[in-house]
Short mmCIF file of C-alpha atoms in Angstrom, two decimals:
data_model
loop_
_atom_site.label_atom_id
_atom_site.label_comp_id
_atom_site.label_asym_id
_atom_site.label_seq_id
_atom_site.Cartn_x
_atom_site.Cartn_y
_atom_site.Cartn_z
CA MET G 1 39.91 -26.16 41.68
CA ARG G 2 40.41 -29.21 39.50
CA ARG G 3 40.80 -28.55 35.77
CA LEU G 4 39.17 -31.15 33.56
CA ARG G 5 40.69 -32.92 30.63
CA CYS G 6 38.63 -32.55 27.53
CA GLY G 7 36.32 -35.48 26.88
CA LEU G 8 34.66 -33.48 24.11
CA SER G 9 36.85 -34.59 21.23
CA THR G 10 34.66 -33.67 18.27
CA PRO G 11 36.86 -31.60 15.90
CA VAL G 12 34.19 -28.90 15.43
CA LEU G 13 32.26 -27.93 18.56
CA PHE G 14 30.73 -24.62 17.48
CA ASN G 15 28.36 -23.68 14.69
CA PRO G 16 30.70 -22.65 11.84
CA ARG G 17 28.05 -20.40 10.24
CA PRO G 18 26.29 -18.72 13.15
CA ARG G 19 23.47 -16.23 12.70
CA ILE G 20 24.45 -13.23 14.83
CA GLU G 21 21.84 -10.77 16.07
CA ALA G 22 22.57 -7.40 17.71
CA VAL G 23 20.24 -6.54 20.61
CA GLU G 24 20.52 -2.82 21.30
CA PHE G 25 19.62 -1.23 24.61
CA GLY G 26 19.65 2.42 25.66
CA GLY G 27 22.91 4.32 26.03
CA GLY G 28 24.58 2.48 23.16
CA ALA G 29 24.71 -0.88 24.94
CA VAL G 30 24.77 -3.80 22.50
CA VAL G 31 24.55 -7.52 23.24
CA TRP G 32 25.35 -10.01 20.49
CA VAL G 33 23.09 -13.07 20.44
CA ILE G 34 23.75 -16.37 18.68
CA ASP G 35 21.27 -19.23 18.81
CA ASP G 36 22.33 -22.84 18.13
CA ALA G 37 25.91 -21.99 19.12
CA LEU G 38 27.06 -25.57 19.81
CA LEU G 39 26.63 -28.39 17.34
CA GLU G 40 25.94 -30.99 20.05
CA PRO G 41 24.86 -29.08 23.17
CA VAL G 42 23.39 -32.07 25.01
CA ARG G 43 26.88 -33.60 25.18
CA PHE G 44 27.98 -30.62 27.27
CA VAL G 45 25.13 -31.07 29.71
CA ASP G 46 26.08 -34.74 30.03
CA PHE G 47 29.73 -33.78 30.49
CA ALA G 48 28.85 -31.30 33.24
CA ALA G 49 26.66 -33.85 35.02
CA GLU G 50 29.43 -36.45 34.90
CA HIS G 51 32.02 -34.09 36.43
CA TRP G 52 29.92 -31.86 38.67
CA ALA G 53 31.25 -33.46 41.86
CA HIS G 54 34.44 -31.46 41.18
CA ALA G 55 32.64 -28.09 40.98
CA ARG G 56 33.49 -25.62 43.73
CA GLU G 57 32.19 -22.35 45.06
CA THR G 58 34.75 -19.56 44.91
CA THR G 59 35.27 -16.29 46.76
CA HIS G 60 36.97 -14.25 44.02
CA ASN G 61 33.80 -13.30 42.16
CA ALA G 62 30.15 -12.65 42.87
CA PHE G 63 28.70 -15.75 41.24
CA PRO G 64 26.06 -17.36 43.52
CA GLY G 65 26.89 -21.00 43.02
CA PRO G 66 29.53 -23.60 42.09
CA GLU G 67 31.82 -23.33 39.09
CA LEU G 68 33.97 -25.78 37.17
CA PRO G 69 36.81 -24.73 34.83
CA MET G 70 36.35 -25.89 31.28
CA PRO G 71 39.01 -28.07 29.63
CA GLU G 72 41.78 -26.02 28.07
CA ALA G 73 41.06 -27.55 24.65
CA PHE G 74 37.49 -26.28 24.83
CA THR G 75 38.60 -22.81 25.90
CA ALA G 76 40.99 -22.65 22.94
CA ARG G 77 38.18 -23.56 20.53
CA LEU G 78 35.84 -21.04 22.15
CA ASP G 79 38.49 -18.34 21.73
CA ALA G 80 39.08 -19.24 18.08
CA TRP G 81 35.34 -19.14 17.34
CA PHE G 82 34.93 -15.93 19.32
CA GLY G 83 37.87 -14.42 17.42
CA GLU G 84 36.32 -15.28 14.07
CA HIS G 85 32.78 -14.10 14.75
CA LEU G 86 32.62 -11.73 17.73
CA ARG G 87 35.93 -10.15 18.75
CA ARG G 88 35.87 -7.30 16.23
CA ARG G 89 32.25 -6.59 17.04
CA LEU G 90 33.32 -6.04 20.65
CA GLY G 91 36.21 -3.74 19.81
CA GLY G 92 39.04 -6.24 20.13
CA ARG G 93 42.03 -6.78 17.86
CA ARG G 94 43.40 -9.97 19.42
CA THR G 95 42.90 -12.05 22.55
CA LEU G 96 45.49 -11.66 25.30
CA ARG G 97 43.94 -13.91 27.94
CA VAL G 98 40.89 -16.14 28.04
CA HIS G 99 39.25 -18.55 30.45
CA SER G 100 35.92 -20.34 30.60
CA ARG G 101 33.95 -22.33 33.10
CA PHE G 102 30.72 -24.15 33.73
CA ALA G 103 28.64 -22.26 36.27
CA MET G 104 25.32 -22.92 37.96
CA ALA G 105 23.43 -20.45 40.13
CA THR G 106 22.11 -22.37 43.13
CA TRP G 107 21.96 -20.07 46.13
CA PRO G 108 18.68 -19.11 47.81
CA ALA G 109 18.12 -15.36 48.11
CA ALA G 110 18.75 -15.41 51.87
CA ARG G 111 22.33 -16.63 51.33
CA LEU G 112 23.35 -13.79 49.02
CA GLN G 113 25.84 -11.18 50.22
CA PRO G 114 25.69 -7.44 49.38
CA ARG G 115 27.81 -7.68 46.23
CA GLN G 116 25.28 -10.21 44.92
CA TRP G 117 22.41 -7.81 45.55
CA LEU G 118 23.84 -5.60 42.80
CA CYS G 119 24.75 -5.91 39.15
CA HIS G 120 28.46 -6.01 38.32
CA ARG G 121 31.04 -5.54 35.57
CA ASP G 122 33.70 -7.96 34.25
CA ARG G 123 36.74 -5.75 33.95
CA ASP G 124 39.22 -6.58 36.75
CA ALA G 125 42.95 -6.13 36.07
CA VAL G 126 42.49 -4.38 32.73
CA HIS G 127 45.48 -2.33 31.57
CA PRO G 128 45.53 0.65 29.18
CA GLY G 129 44.87 -0.44 25.61
CA GLU G 130 42.91 -3.49 26.77
CA ARG G 131 39.23 -4.29 27.10
CA VAL G 132 37.24 -7.21 28.43
CA ALA G 133 34.44 -9.11 26.73
CA ALA G 134 32.31 -11.88 28.20
CA SER G 135 30.03 -14.60 26.93
CA VAL G 136 27.29 -16.71 28.46
CA LEU G 137 26.06 -19.93 26.86
CA TYR G 138 22.73 -21.14 28.28
CA LEU G 139 22.46 -24.91 28.67
CA PHE G 140 19.05 -25.24 30.33
CA GLU G 141 15.55 -25.64 28.93
CA ASP G 142 13.49 -23.90 31.62
CA SER G 143 13.35 -20.24 30.60
CA ALA G 144 11.87 -19.36 34.00
CA LEU G 145 15.38 -19.80 35.46
CA GLY G 146 16.26 -16.50 33.80
CA GLY G 147 18.60 -14.93 31.27
CA THR G 148 20.87 -11.92 31.74
CA ALA G 149 19.82 -8.37 32.62
CA PHE G 150 21.80 -5.25 31.73
CA TYR G 151 21.88 -1.99 33.68
CA ALA G 152 23.09 1.62 33.60
CA PRO G 153 24.16 3.53 36.74
CA ARG G 154 21.79 6.25 37.89
CA ARG G 155 24.47 8.11 39.85
CA ASP G 156 27.92 9.46 39.03
CA ALA G 157 30.97 7.24 38.61
CA LEU G 158 32.47 8.05 42.04
CA ALA G 159 29.27 7.31 43.97
CA THR G 160 28.75 4.09 42.01
CA ALA G 161 32.33 2.99 42.65
CA MET G 162 31.89 3.61 46.39
CA LEU G 163 28.69 1.56 46.42
CA VAL G 164 30.44 -1.34 44.67
CA HIS G 165 33.38 -1.05 47.08
CA ASP G 166 31.06 -1.13 50.09
CA SER G 167 29.25 -4.17 48.71
CA SER G 168 32.49 -6.17 48.67
CA THR G 169 33.91 -4.97 52.03
CA LEU G 170 30.92 -4.59 54.38
CA ASP G 171 28.84 -7.38 55.88
CA ALA G 172 25.12 -7.44 55.19
CA ALA G 173 24.09 -5.50 58.31
CA ALA G 174 26.66 -2.76 57.83
CA PHE G 175 25.88 -2.47 54.12
CA ARG G 176 22.14 -2.19 54.77
CA ALA G 177 22.76 0.49 57.39
CA ARG G 178 24.79 2.54 54.92
CA HIS G 179 22.65 1.80 51.86
CA PRO G 180 19.05 1.19 52.98
CA ASP G 181 17.87 1.83 49.42
CA VAL G 182 19.43 -1.45 48.20
CA ALA G 183 17.17 -4.43 48.80
CA PRO G 184 18.63 -7.86 49.66
CA GLY G 185 18.19 -10.67 47.17
CA TYR G 186 18.59 -11.15 43.45
CA LEU G 187 18.37 -7.93 41.46
CA VAL G 188 15.66 -8.25 38.80
CA ASP G 189 14.32 -4.72 38.27
CA SER G 190 15.61 -1.16 38.43
CA ASN G 191 16.45 0.28 41.84
CA ALA G 192 17.66 3.59 43.29
CA TRP G 193 21.17 2.99 41.93
CA PHE G 194 20.71 1.21 38.60
CA GLU G 195 18.25 1.43 35.73
CA ARG G 196 17.52 -1.85 34.01
CA LEU G 197 18.11 -1.40 30.29
CA GLY G 198 16.74 -4.75 29.24
CA VAL G 199 16.93 -8.51 29.54
CA VAL G 200 18.18 -11.11 27.08
CA GLU G 201 15.96 -14.12 27.65
CA PRO G 202 17.56 -17.55 27.87
CA ARG G 203 17.15 -20.25 25.30
CA PHE G 204 18.81 -23.65 25.26
CA ASN G 205 22.07 -23.42 23.28
CA ARG G 206 21.89 -19.62 23.00
CA LEU G 207 25.16 -17.72 23.46
CA ILE G 208 25.34 -14.03 24.25
CA ALA G 209 28.47 -11.85 24.15
CA TYR G 210 28.89 -8.34 25.53
CA ASP G 211 31.36 -5.67 26.62
CA GLY G 212 32.57 -6.46 30.13
CA ASP G 213 32.17 -2.79 31.04
CA LEU G 214 28.38 -3.16 30.95
CA PHE G 215 26.72 -3.65 34.32
CA HIS G 216 24.83 -6.94 34.24
CA THR G 217 23.60 -9.80 36.37
CA SER G 218 21.84 -13.14 36.07
CA HIS G 219 18.13 -12.37 35.87
CA VAL G 220 16.98 -14.94 38.43
CA THR G 221 13.23 -14.58 39.00
CA ASP G 222 12.35 -18.20 39.87
CA VAL G 223 14.64 -18.68 42.87
CA ALA G 224 12.67 -21.73 44.02
CA GLY G 225 13.45 -23.41 40.69
CA LEU G 226 17.24 -23.27 41.11
CA SER G 227 18.83 -26.71 41.39
CA ASP G 228 22.28 -28.22 41.92
CA ASP G 229 21.58 -30.85 39.25
CA PRO G 230 23.19 -29.87 35.92
CA ARG G 231 20.39 -31.61 34.04
CA ARG G 232 17.73 -29.48 35.76
CA GLY G 233 19.44 -26.33 37.00
CA ARG G 234 20.60 -23.03 35.53
CA LEU G 235 23.71 -24.43 33.82
CA THR G 236 25.82 -22.05 31.75
CA ILE G 237 29.27 -21.88 30.20
CA ASN G 238 30.79 -18.47 30.93
CA GLY G 239 33.70 -17.11 28.91
CA PHE G 240 35.95 -14.14 29.72
CA PHE G 241 38.25 -12.53 27.15
CA THR G 242 40.90 -9.89 27.78
CA LEU G 243 41.44 -8.20 24.43
CA ARG G 244 43.93 -5.85 22.86
CA ALA G 245 41.69 -2.97 21.88
CA ALA G 246 41.24 -2.30 18.19
CA ALA G 247 42.49 1.02 16.86
CA ALA G 248 39.91 3.78 17.21
#
């Protein structure tokens, strides 16, 4: 996938004095919410629209649409801003690895595969003493396109792990035969396996940050409204941070 050079040369991209709100769900889950995260958010929408021909769908994650890596200069600034305002709140001492990308959910429900019928966690390849945090920056005006929902497993860790494994290794027919209590399509409510804790609603230029160990998914309720046009669709910038865990 092509990596872009940064055309966003403004020295300060992020709000230097953000107002940070903690949204608390059951079970101790906390999501940090920052409105007005970017100083000039429309420039990022324009930038995505200009370069979207280079976006590609990938097979290494469950995202239901094309993605485009962000310029390295942007990712560095995101990490610096995250380190100043959010890293300690998420239990991190320093950042070990970071990457970010534009992403836009575009798939109709009928195209989704079993792993996209479920919520997921962002914690692959985490070693002892590390933790993962993630961020989502909403760059669309239509709130009907959906924010992010957070979930808690209803069954024990082993059963949940087997379900997740099956969702990534079985085709749709085989998965449905083994797990008839999981409905195809975008997950928007609780089901037999997961209880929905809550939803953070989208707002243009709102950034949320959360522990990658939390089960979550895009809360897509208006599937018909999804678009492959960055100026109309569910455009986000997603960040992923592997952190050295802070001392307990």
